[in-house]
XYZ file of C-alpha atoms in Angstrom:
645
model
C 41.732 -75.072 46.391
C 39.860 -71.799 46.772
C 37.849 -71.254 49.941
C 35.344 -69.203 47.921
C 34.772 -71.228 44.742
C 31.293 -69.882 44.026
C 32.141 -66.279 44.879
C 35.118 -66.565 42.524
C 32.673 -66.959 39.619
C 30.796 -63.746 40.433
C 32.217 -60.587 38.896
C 28.950 -58.648 38.652
C 25.435 -59.339 39.987
C 24.244 -60.745 36.642
C 26.525 -63.730 37.323
C 24.437 -64.858 40.294
C 20.948 -64.400 38.815
C 20.718 -67.998 37.614
C 21.877 -69.490 40.929
C 19.441 -71.776 42.719
C 18.603 -71.274 46.430
C 21.278 -73.719 47.592
C 23.930 -71.942 45.554
C 22.780 -68.584 46.916
C 23.119 -69.922 50.459
C 26.659 -71.100 49.681
C 27.427 -67.744 48.075
C 26.229 -65.915 51.189
C 28.471 -68.060 53.398
C 31.474 -67.375 51.165
C 30.649 -63.671 51.000
C 30.507 -63.507 54.795
C 33.911 -65.201 55.085
C 35.382 -62.847 52.500
C 34.007 -59.797 54.308
C 35.458 -60.959 57.639
C 38.842 -61.619 56.030
C 38.902 -58.211 54.327
C 38.044 -56.208 57.432
C 40.443 -58.229 59.591
C 43.252 -56.962 57.359
C 42.248 -53.312 56.925
C 39.666 -52.474 59.596
C 36.337 -50.798 58.963
C 32.627 -51.292 59.557
C 32.194 -55.015 60.076
C 29.056 -55.666 62.114
C 26.651 -53.829 59.843
C 28.062 -55.505 56.736
C 27.761 -58.992 58.237
C 24.152 -58.279 59.120
C 23.094 -57.758 55.490
C 25.005 -60.521 53.681
C 21.912 -62.584 52.850
C 19.915 -59.473 51.999
C 22.666 -58.272 49.648
C 22.753 -61.609 47.840
C 18.949 -61.740 47.608
C 18.608 -58.181 46.310
C 21.193 -58.603 43.562
C 19.671 -61.977 42.634
C 16.093 -60.701 42.416
C 16.567 -57.201 41.040
C 18.221 -56.158 37.793
C 20.894 -53.899 39.222
C 22.296 -51.482 38.163
C 19.258 -50.631 35.995
C 17.112 -51.231 39.063
C 18.348 -48.769 41.679
C 19.609 -50.090 45.023
C 20.221 -47.411 47.659
C 21.945 -48.244 50.945
C 21.176 -45.786 53.739
C 24.388 -44.586 55.446
C 26.076 -47.347 53.366
C 28.567 -48.406 56.034
C 27.004 -51.858 55.490
C 27.840 -51.934 51.772
C 31.077 -53.971 51.835
C 29.335 -57.181 50.607
C 27.578 -55.063 47.970
C 30.940 -53.782 46.748
C 32.379 -57.296 46.563
C 29.497 -58.467 44.363
C 29.530 -55.419 42.082
C 32.881 -55.677 40.341
C 35.079 -54.309 43.106
C 36.335 -57.455 44.776
C 39.792 -57.057 43.242
C 40.110 -53.687 44.978
C 38.227 -54.429 48.193
C 41.418 -54.539 50.272
C 42.064 -50.908 49.358
C 38.893 -49.945 51.242
C 39.226 -46.661 53.190
C 42.858 -46.266 52.114
C 44.370 -43.483 50.059
C 43.518 -43.913 46.394
C 41.355 -46.943 47.192
C 37.661 -47.674 47.548
C 35.487 -45.498 49.735
C 34.067 -46.975 52.917
C 30.649 -45.822 51.719
C 28.726 -45.892 48.447
C 29.997 -43.334 45.974
C 28.510 -42.415 42.612
C 31.869 -41.813 40.948
C 33.099 -45.241 42.043
C 30.538 -47.539 40.447
C 27.338 -47.562 38.410
C 25.987 -49.868 41.108
C 26.111 -46.955 43.571
C 23.247 -44.740 42.378
C 23.468 -42.479 45.425
C 26.390 -41.519 47.647
C 25.857 -41.712 51.367
C 27.534 -41.733 54.794
C 25.102 -39.585 56.759
C 21.947 -41.406 57.732
C 18.294 -41.304 56.750
C 18.640 -40.069 53.171
C 17.746 -43.230 51.259
C 13.956 -42.864 51.195
C 14.116 -39.241 50.020
C 16.635 -40.113 47.309
C 14.703 -43.213 46.308
C 11.456 -41.292 46.016
C 13.178 -38.734 43.809
C 14.427 -41.522 41.557
C 10.985 -43.137 41.481
C 9.305 -39.900 40.449
C 11.965 -39.324 37.764
C 11.312 -42.838 36.468
C 7.574 -42.165 36.295
C 8.093 -38.862 34.507
C 10.245 -40.718 31.956
C 7.661 -43.478 31.578
C 10.160 -46.072 32.790
C 9.689 -49.320 34.693
C 12.873 -49.791 36.727
C 12.527 -50.757 40.379
C 13.760 -48.499 43.156
C 14.833 -50.114 46.427
C 15.932 -48.189 49.533
C 17.477 -50.130 52.439
C 17.339 -48.289 55.763
C 18.212 -49.412 59.288
C 16.089 -49.065 62.381
C 18.598 -46.580 63.806
C 18.318 -44.366 60.732
C 14.547 -44.533 61.134
C 14.946 -42.439 64.292
C 15.710 -39.386 62.162
C 12.938 -37.028 61.184
C 14.069 -36.902 57.567
C 13.072 -40.534 57.092
C 9.529 -39.764 58.224
C 9.348 -36.613 56.125
C 10.203 -38.754 53.108
C 7.731 -41.472 54.057
C 4.972 -38.939 54.571
C 5.659 -37.537 51.107
C 5.934 -40.979 49.491
C 2.709 -42.134 51.130
C 0.785 -39.337 49.470
C 1.983 -40.291 45.985
C 1.391 -43.150 43.558
C 5.053 -43.699 42.691
C 6.169 -47.263 43.309
C 9.022 -47.410 45.819
C 10.248 -50.389 47.834
C 11.656 -49.533 51.253
C 13.360 -52.295 53.225
C 13.542 -51.642 56.955
C 16.579 -53.554 58.228
C 15.730 -53.983 61.888
C 18.641 -55.285 63.941
C 17.321 -54.069 67.276
C 14.687 -56.745 67.810
C 14.584 -60.520 67.932
C 12.127 -62.841 66.282
C 11.249 -66.260 67.691
C 11.511 -69.181 65.242
C 7.799 -69.949 65.333
C 6.824 -66.324 64.899
C 9.418 -66.033 62.157
C 7.906 -68.916 60.196
C 4.366 -67.618 60.602
C 5.428 -64.081 59.744
C 7.235 -65.309 56.633
C 4.120 -67.162 55.512
C 1.920 -64.126 56.104
C 4.415 -61.888 54.325
C 4.429 -64.121 51.253
C 0.645 -64.167 51.314
C 0.256 -60.424 51.830
C 2.780 -59.546 49.097
C 1.319 -61.975 46.561
C -0.965 -61.079 43.660
C -3.840 -63.347 44.811
C -3.981 -61.634 48.197
C -3.847 -58.189 46.667
C -6.581 -59.163 44.225
C -8.795 -60.443 47.034
C -8.003 -57.368 49.084
C -8.837 -55.122 46.132
C -12.107 -56.987 45.559
C -12.988 -56.681 49.242
C -12.253 -52.979 49.241
C -14.352 -52.527 46.108
C -17.217 -54.346 47.781
C -16.782 -52.287 50.934
C -16.997 -49.109 48.858
C -20.563 -50.102 47.907
C -21.539 -50.090 51.566
C -22.612 -46.984 53.462
C -19.635 -44.732 54.241
C -19.458 -45.735 57.895
C -19.267 -49.463 57.097
C -16.675 -48.861 54.357
C -14.365 -47.002 56.725
C -14.853 -49.665 59.380
C -13.926 -52.435 56.925
C -10.782 -50.652 55.767
C -9.686 -49.898 59.307
C -10.348 -53.453 60.460
C -8.154 -54.878 57.696
C -5.329 -52.402 58.283
C -5.289 -52.718 62.049
C -5.589 -56.505 61.955
C -2.386 -56.628 59.918
C -0.870 -53.999 62.171
C -1.495 -56.074 65.282
C 0.115 -59.107 63.647
C 3.104 -57.302 62.187
C 3.589 -53.980 63.919
C 3.037 -52.161 60.641
C 0.180 -49.847 61.612
C 2.430 -46.769 61.728
C 3.685 -47.391 58.198
C 0.162 -48.038 56.952
C -0.899 -44.702 58.422
C 1.924 -43.044 56.482
C 0.557 -44.559 53.277
C 2.884 -47.551 52.904
C 1.785 -51.102 52.170
C 3.501 -52.982 55.003
C 4.957 -56.492 54.726
C 6.775 -58.350 57.500
C 8.601 -58.819 59.699
C 10.620 -61.668 58.204
C 13.985 -63.215 59.026
C 16.585 -61.297 57.052
C 19.098 -64.153 57.282
C 16.758 -66.750 55.793
C 16.937 -66.764 52.010
C 13.926 -69.038 51.925
C 11.930 -66.207 53.456
C 13.580 -63.339 51.630
C 13.545 -64.541 48.028
C 9.808 -65.176 47.489
C 8.775 -61.939 49.173
C 11.280 -59.864 47.197
C 10.139 -61.512 43.958
C 6.510 -60.747 44.804
C 7.368 -57.109 45.471
C 9.446 -56.918 42.296
C 6.636 -58.288 40.149
C 3.840 -56.306 41.759
C 2.016 -53.843 39.541
C 0.503 -52.089 42.525
C 1.056 -48.336 42.735
C 2.408 -46.557 45.776
C 5.185 -47.310 48.245
C 5.695 -50.579 50.088
C 7.759 -51.283 53.210
C 9.310 -54.686 53.832
C 10.326 -55.180 57.450
C 13.217 -57.619 57.921
C 14.929 -58.627 61.152
C 18.691 -59.136 61.159
C 21.567 -59.298 63.624
C 24.610 -57.050 63.431
C 27.733 -59.170 63.207
C 25.689 -62.239 62.242
C 27.744 -65.332 61.524
C 30.886 -64.217 63.351
C 30.793 -65.045 67.053
C 33.171 -62.334 68.346
C 31.026 -59.700 66.624
C 27.765 -61.239 67.823
C 29.028 -61.172 71.417
C 30.519 -57.662 71.327
C 28.513 -54.822 72.852
C 28.747 -52.734 69.672
C 28.556 -55.810 67.372
C 31.913 -54.724 65.890
C 30.424 -51.550 64.413
C 33.808 -50.046 63.576
C 36.978 -52.036 64.110
C 40.693 -51.876 63.567
C 42.616 -54.835 62.158
C 41.872 -58.008 64.113
C 42.693 -61.692 64.484
C 39.968 -63.673 62.716
C 40.224 -66.640 65.099
C 40.076 -64.742 68.392
C 38.454 -61.498 67.257
C 41.105 -59.547 69.174
C 41.673 -56.133 67.620
C 45.155 -54.756 66.975
C 44.781 -51.379 68.597
C 48.028 -49.430 69.059
C 48.881 -48.305 72.569
C 48.120 -44.575 72.758
C 50.921 -42.197 73.675
C 48.495 -39.616 75.016
C 44.832 -39.540 76.015
C 42.300 -39.084 73.243
C 40.596 -35.737 72.880
C 37.239 -37.481 73.168
C 38.256 -39.086 76.456
C 39.609 -35.812 77.821
C 36.328 -34.079 77.006
C 34.331 -36.789 78.779
C 36.450 -36.750 81.928
C 36.445 -32.949 82.037
C 32.680 -32.791 81.694
C 32.249 -35.345 84.474
C 34.371 -33.198 86.789
C 32.373 -30.089 85.948
C 29.098 -31.959 86.476
C 30.221 -33.219 89.877
C 30.202 -29.647 91.140
C 27.224 -28.389 89.112
C 24.037 -30.443 89.081
C 22.582 -28.292 86.287
C 25.032 -29.675 83.727
C 23.393 -32.196 81.387
C 24.718 -33.947 78.290
C 22.982 -34.584 74.965
C 24.120 -36.740 72.073
C 22.544 -37.874 68.811
C 23.044 -41.653 68.733
C 26.807 -41.362 69.343
C 27.339 -41.933 73.083
C 30.585 -43.893 72.705
C 31.868 -41.814 69.783
C 31.499 -38.590 71.760
C 32.588 -40.051 75.107
C 29.195 -39.456 76.683
C 28.876 -43.157 77.473
C 31.396 -42.471 80.258
C 29.407 -39.460 81.419
C 26.233 -41.576 81.306
C 27.684 -44.195 83.650
C 28.241 -41.513 86.284
C 25.143 -39.420 85.580
C 22.569 -41.641 83.839
C 19.657 -39.319 84.672
C 21.516 -36.348 83.182
C 22.521 -38.043 79.906
C 20.216 -37.990 76.885
C 20.735 -39.928 73.664
C 18.026 -38.624 71.335
C 18.758 -40.946 68.394
C 19.911 -39.918 64.940
C 18.139 -36.594 65.260
C 20.616 -33.721 65.299
C 17.952 -31.107 64.649
C 15.966 -32.308 67.628
C 19.132 -32.568 69.764
C 19.904 -28.877 69.223
C 16.397 -27.633 70.026
C 16.066 -30.105 72.900
C 19.211 -28.516 74.320
C 17.683 -25.082 73.766
C 14.625 -26.121 75.755
C 16.804 -27.327 78.612
C 18.663 -24.007 78.570
C 15.436 -21.997 78.905
C 14.822 -23.703 82.245
C 18.206 -22.900 83.736
C 20.058 -26.096 82.865
C 23.518 -26.097 81.291
C 23.301 -28.457 78.306
C 26.406 -29.733 76.558
C 25.384 -30.992 73.123
C 28.154 -33.300 71.896
C 27.959 -33.910 68.146
C 30.592 -34.493 65.476
C 31.293 -31.449 63.324
C 30.034 -33.210 60.193
C 26.744 -34.192 61.861
C 26.155 -30.829 63.523
C 25.746 -29.422 60.017
C 22.388 -31.194 59.939
C 21.057 -29.037 62.753
C 22.168 -25.660 61.430
C 18.716 -24.095 61.106
C 18.032 -24.998 64.728
C 21.384 -23.533 65.798
C 20.474 -20.243 64.129
C 16.785 -19.996 64.923
C 16.324 -21.891 68.173
C 19.640 -21.141 69.875
C 21.542 -18.149 68.484
C 18.693 -15.697 67.892
C 17.401 -16.365 71.401
C 20.934 -16.196 72.869
C 20.360 -19.441 74.733
C 23.453 -20.838 76.478
C 23.678 -24.168 74.707
C 27.230 -25.489 74.685
C 28.364 -27.393 71.590
C 31.189 -29.902 72.023
C 32.378 -30.458 68.455
C 34.306 -33.691 68.034
C 36.069 -34.802 64.824
C 37.010 -31.235 63.889
C 39.336 -31.093 60.891
C 40.224 -33.976 58.580
C 39.314 -37.458 59.793
C 41.278 -39.949 57.713
C 39.590 -43.135 56.499
C 36.021 -41.794 56.605
C 36.887 -39.156 54.014
C 34.945 -36.132 52.809
C 31.578 -37.157 54.224
C 32.848 -37.069 57.800
C 35.425 -34.278 57.631
C 34.886 -31.489 60.156
C 35.811 -28.669 57.820
C 33.014 -26.127 58.148
C 31.958 -25.581 61.769
C 34.214 -22.535 62.252
C 32.534 -20.865 59.292
C 28.945 -21.751 60.089
C 29.147 -20.886 63.786
C 31.439 -17.842 63.798
C 29.109 -16.062 61.366
C 26.392 -15.951 64.048
C 26.126 -12.910 66.343
C 27.114 -13.397 69.997
C 28.322 -16.955 69.474
C 31.490 -17.896 71.360
C 33.651 -20.066 69.075
C 36.719 -21.764 70.566
C 39.271 -24.307 69.334
C 41.553 -26.307 71.605
C 45.246 -26.246 70.737
C 45.900 -29.393 72.800
C 44.209 -31.621 75.349
C 45.048 -29.341 78.286
C 43.387 -26.432 76.509
C 40.341 -28.630 75.932
C 40.014 -29.130 79.683
C 39.988 -25.358 80.157
C 37.485 -24.845 77.348
C 35.035 -27.294 78.915
C 35.277 -25.231 82.095
C 34.888 -22.017 80.086
C 31.759 -23.229 78.318
C 30.251 -24.306 81.629
C 30.595 -20.726 82.876
C 29.146 -19.021 79.791
C 25.525 -18.519 80.736
C 24.340 -15.630 78.576
C 24.904 -16.886 74.999
C 25.718 -20.024 73.014
C 29.240 -21.368 72.804
C 31.240 -24.062 71.065
C 34.642 -25.667 71.311
C 36.178 -27.908 68.670
C 38.747 -30.656 68.911
C 39.999 -33.362 66.530
C 39.789 -37.111 66.392
C 42.604 -39.106 67.924
C 45.285 -38.620 70.533
C 46.297 -35.396 72.188
C 49.747 -33.844 72.024
C 50.996 -35.440 75.243
C 51.151 -32.192 77.224
C 50.943 -31.927 81.001
C 47.313 -32.072 82.073
C 45.617 -29.826 84.636
C 43.722 -31.515 87.436
C 40.764 -29.195 86.898
C 39.837 -26.819 84.144
C 40.103 -23.073 84.700
C 37.725 -20.791 82.763
C 39.524 -18.704 80.129
C 39.016 -14.984 79.665
C 36.503 -14.730 76.834
C 37.989 -13.465 73.580
C 41.622 -13.494 74.719
C 44.429 -15.449 73.088
C 47.935 -16.122 74.376
C 51.503 -15.597 73.214
C 53.501 -18.829 73.244
C 56.883 -17.473 72.133
C 58.223 -14.112 70.980
C 60.135 -13.373 67.792
C 60.716 -10.654 65.228
C 60.770 -12.078 61.703
C 57.226 -13.417 61.339
C 54.111 -13.845 63.458
C 52.078 -17.039 63.321
C 48.567 -16.946 64.765
C 47.193 -20.454 65.240
C 43.614 -21.521 65.854
C 43.326 -25.146 66.944
C 45.640 -28.130 67.038
C 48.005 -27.054 64.271
C 49.830 -25.268 67.099
C 52.168 -28.235 67.580
C 53.200 -28.010 63.904
C 53.590 -24.233 64.238
C 55.992 -24.629 67.167
C 58.087 -27.095 65.189
C 58.117 -24.639 62.281
C 59.255 -21.883 64.632
C 62.182 -24.075 65.703
C 63.169 -24.667 62.075
C 62.961 -20.958 61.305
C 65.073 -20.191 64.366
C 67.707 -22.611 63.067
C 67.826 -20.402 59.963
C 68.287 -17.302 62.097
C 64.658 -16.190 61.805
C 62.696 -15.868 65.026
C 58.920 -16.211 65.002
C 56.259 -14.987 67.348
C 53.774 -17.799 67.946
C 50.319 -17.115 69.321
C 47.344 -19.327 70.126
C 44.143 -17.444 69.316
C 41.903 -19.740 71.383
C 38.857 -17.795 70.160
C 37.662 -17.103 66.649
C 34.710 -15.246 68.118
C 34.969 -12.974 69.893
C 38.324 -12.485 68.224
C 41.221 -11.115 70.263
C 41.521 -8.009 68.094
C 44.223 -6.449 70.259
C 46.403 -9.516 69.767
C 45.778 -9.629 66.011
C 46.574 -5.923 65.613
C 49.710 -6.176 67.716
C 51.035 -9.129 65.699
C 50.279 -7.332 62.443
C 51.911 -4.060 63.467
C 55.033 -5.597 64.941
C 55.843 -8.020 62.114
C 56.362 -7.820 58.373
C 54.537 -11.123 57.879
C 51.468 -12.516 59.619
C 50.501 -16.150 59.006
C 47.186 -17.535 60.223
C 46.595 -21.270 60.350
C 43.491 -23.344 61.014
C 41.926 -26.725 60.265
C 38.934 -25.258 58.511
C 37.625 -24.224 55.114
C 37.781 -20.839 53.402
C 35.769 -18.154 55.153
C 36.710 -19.173 58.683
C 39.229 -17.892 61.224
C 41.521 -16.194 58.680
C 38.560 -14.285 57.246
C 37.717 -12.919 60.691
C 41.328 -11.856 61.279
C 41.590 -10.121 57.908
C 38.216 -8.423 58.385
C 39.468 -7.017 61.692
C 42.794 -5.821 60.279
C 41.218 -4.318 57.159
C 38.586 -2.461 59.178
C 41.276 -0.993 61.415
C 43.469 0.008 58.458
C 46.336 -2.195 59.616
C 46.708 -3.770 56.182
C 47.229 -0.386 54.509
C 50.913 -0.271 55.410
C 52.104 -3.212 53.371
C 51.541 -6.062 55.803
C 52.057 -9.463 54.198
C 49.340 -11.797 55.435
C 49.264 -15.451 54.506
C 46.190 -17.505 55.493
C 46.809 -21.242 55.724
C 43.510 -23.124 55.566
C 42.045 -26.361 54.249
C 42.014 -26.143 50.444
C 38.706 -25.527 48.704
C 38.203 -29.195 47.786
C 36.582 -32.264 49.315
C 39.306 -34.534 50.685
C 39.000 -38.215 49.941
C 39.872 -40.874 52.511
C 43.516 -41.361 53.409
C 45.740 -41.439 56.456
C 45.284 -38.171 58.385
C 48.961 -37.262 58.134
C 48.811 -37.620 54.347
C 45.616 -35.589 54.193
C 47.289 -32.745 56.066
C 50.325 -33.039 53.825
C 48.048 -32.676 50.800
C 46.344 -29.766 52.541
C 49.661 -27.988 53.005
C 49.251 -27.598 56.776
C 52.351 -29.376 58.076
C 55.577 -28.022 59.506
C 57.384 -27.882 56.161
C 54.499 -25.961 54.612
C 54.502 -23.388 57.408
C 58.256 -22.882 57.042
C 57.950 -22.578 53.259
C 55.122 -20.068 53.600
C 57.159 -17.919 55.997
C 60.263 -18.010 53.804
C 58.279 -17.219 50.694
C 56.575 -14.243 52.324
C 59.953 -12.907 53.453
C 61.297 -13.251 49.931
C 63.895 -15.769 51.012
C 62.506 -18.515 48.829
C 60.364 -18.462 45.713
C 56.852 -18.564 47.140
C 55.463 -20.283 44.049
C 57.882 -23.135 44.668
C 57.048 -23.534 48.328
C 55.615 -26.836 49.501
C 52.238 -25.362 50.304
C 50.706 -27.273 47.423
C 47.589 -27.993 49.443
C 46.328 -24.523 48.602
C 46.300 -25.440 44.928
C 46.349 -29.228 44.822
C 43.117 -31.203 44.613
C 42.475 -34.114 46.944
C 43.720 -37.447 45.725
C 40.992 -39.333 43.893
């Protein structure tokens, strides 16, 4: 007998619209069990998904999706949504090559009206859809679900400020899992929310406001303020009211008896303007190991459903993130001006470790990368040495601040760029493909890439010493190469690379962690009687021009390799060689970069195989350039092959 008999009857949301409240409660329980089972087998974002099970059921029951638009902010909580929207048969392919995305994706389903993975975009997108609906004379409902963490980003407030000044009807659901709500307060709040969202209340309120408008101006304003602030004191909604939203809540987001009537009232309302429904939920709700975990099982590997124990492989080498954290701690122990800044990712960036040692010198500014960058700039103006640790993909969000607030003023803010290169299961939205390009184009910016974990230690020390301009160092997700580690980092000479091995047939200039693949390629070439010079550039900017020129002049073929998009390290090398006339003599230069496509989720090793940046691809590129193998037939298909759909 099936453990999910009711869920088995639901292929699309229309199938659950006739369910009664008891059936919806059973469906939510089955959906929670299914979600736990799925993630236990494949890993992924569990806690956030468990926190919105009841909300997901209620939304698809009340609203006519996909015609009504349902937008999940970040969308790492959308696993239950995917199960209910025709994707259950593929849900165990989640985050795997050729399978479902871990986030909402427009090309994947008509039930995903907006793709996401970065936070705080749902209100802006929803408002755009609402305005488009109004311009078309339509009547569909637009619902944006955003978490309290995502509400810490300025973009959410920019969107709310804009929405509050317009008449377009938009429903924003604030999913607050950072507060608790007592049972008695929850019941009272649910009653008030039903009352406030109902037509009779709005009619009475409208009548009262009309009457107040007949009074002298002073009394009218007083009446309006009294009503708004009275509700604000009860519900905490004054801020949203000030932004122009009609506030309802908070209500228990796990209680369908509270959720359903309020959502139906909001659906049926003919009132203009935006409304915000405040619900309170618990990450990991309904699964005790997740409820008791510090991170509520935000992102997990495969695990045992009974015990909750995760199946994490034993690492062979320290992680780059861990090496960065330990190195920064050591630097900070001898320099009390070193401070660390992160944007809501203390554990992801390793700064939780730094924070345990130096709590007063650690600053988590929330999901606010723009603020994090300029906050770091402010610290730098006062003689502090800020290390701003942000993933490559998220640092993109603060680019204007990097240019205007840091680079133009030559402020020594140090950017520790985690998740550089391809990132596996999180796919295109989280890939660190562009930071080389967007930082190395800025004057006086020091741009480094660690070839291994030992080099990362030295680059942390180097950045700490750079006090006259901004700097960055990038490193990938995952384990290091297993090299011997220095006890303490030694500052590198700025703009100087290093020769790893000498050869005569080809020169390979590596920038970043492809160096290990390059060395293996050099061994394979040597086995064919072709010796290769291998160099680690260390710096894209300032580029070691002497090294680049020497490699170009002394070899028939120069190969550059990097884990970045077109326009990055290779472009700087070729610009240097062209300007110096080195390419006029017939030099064969072969840039190996990430292909000009967005890479979908897959295992990292398969992504790099598709990208054409593995040992076999380097060997094939060298042989092809030397005319020893047909270059068109070389296995460097990543330069031409699109990412797997």
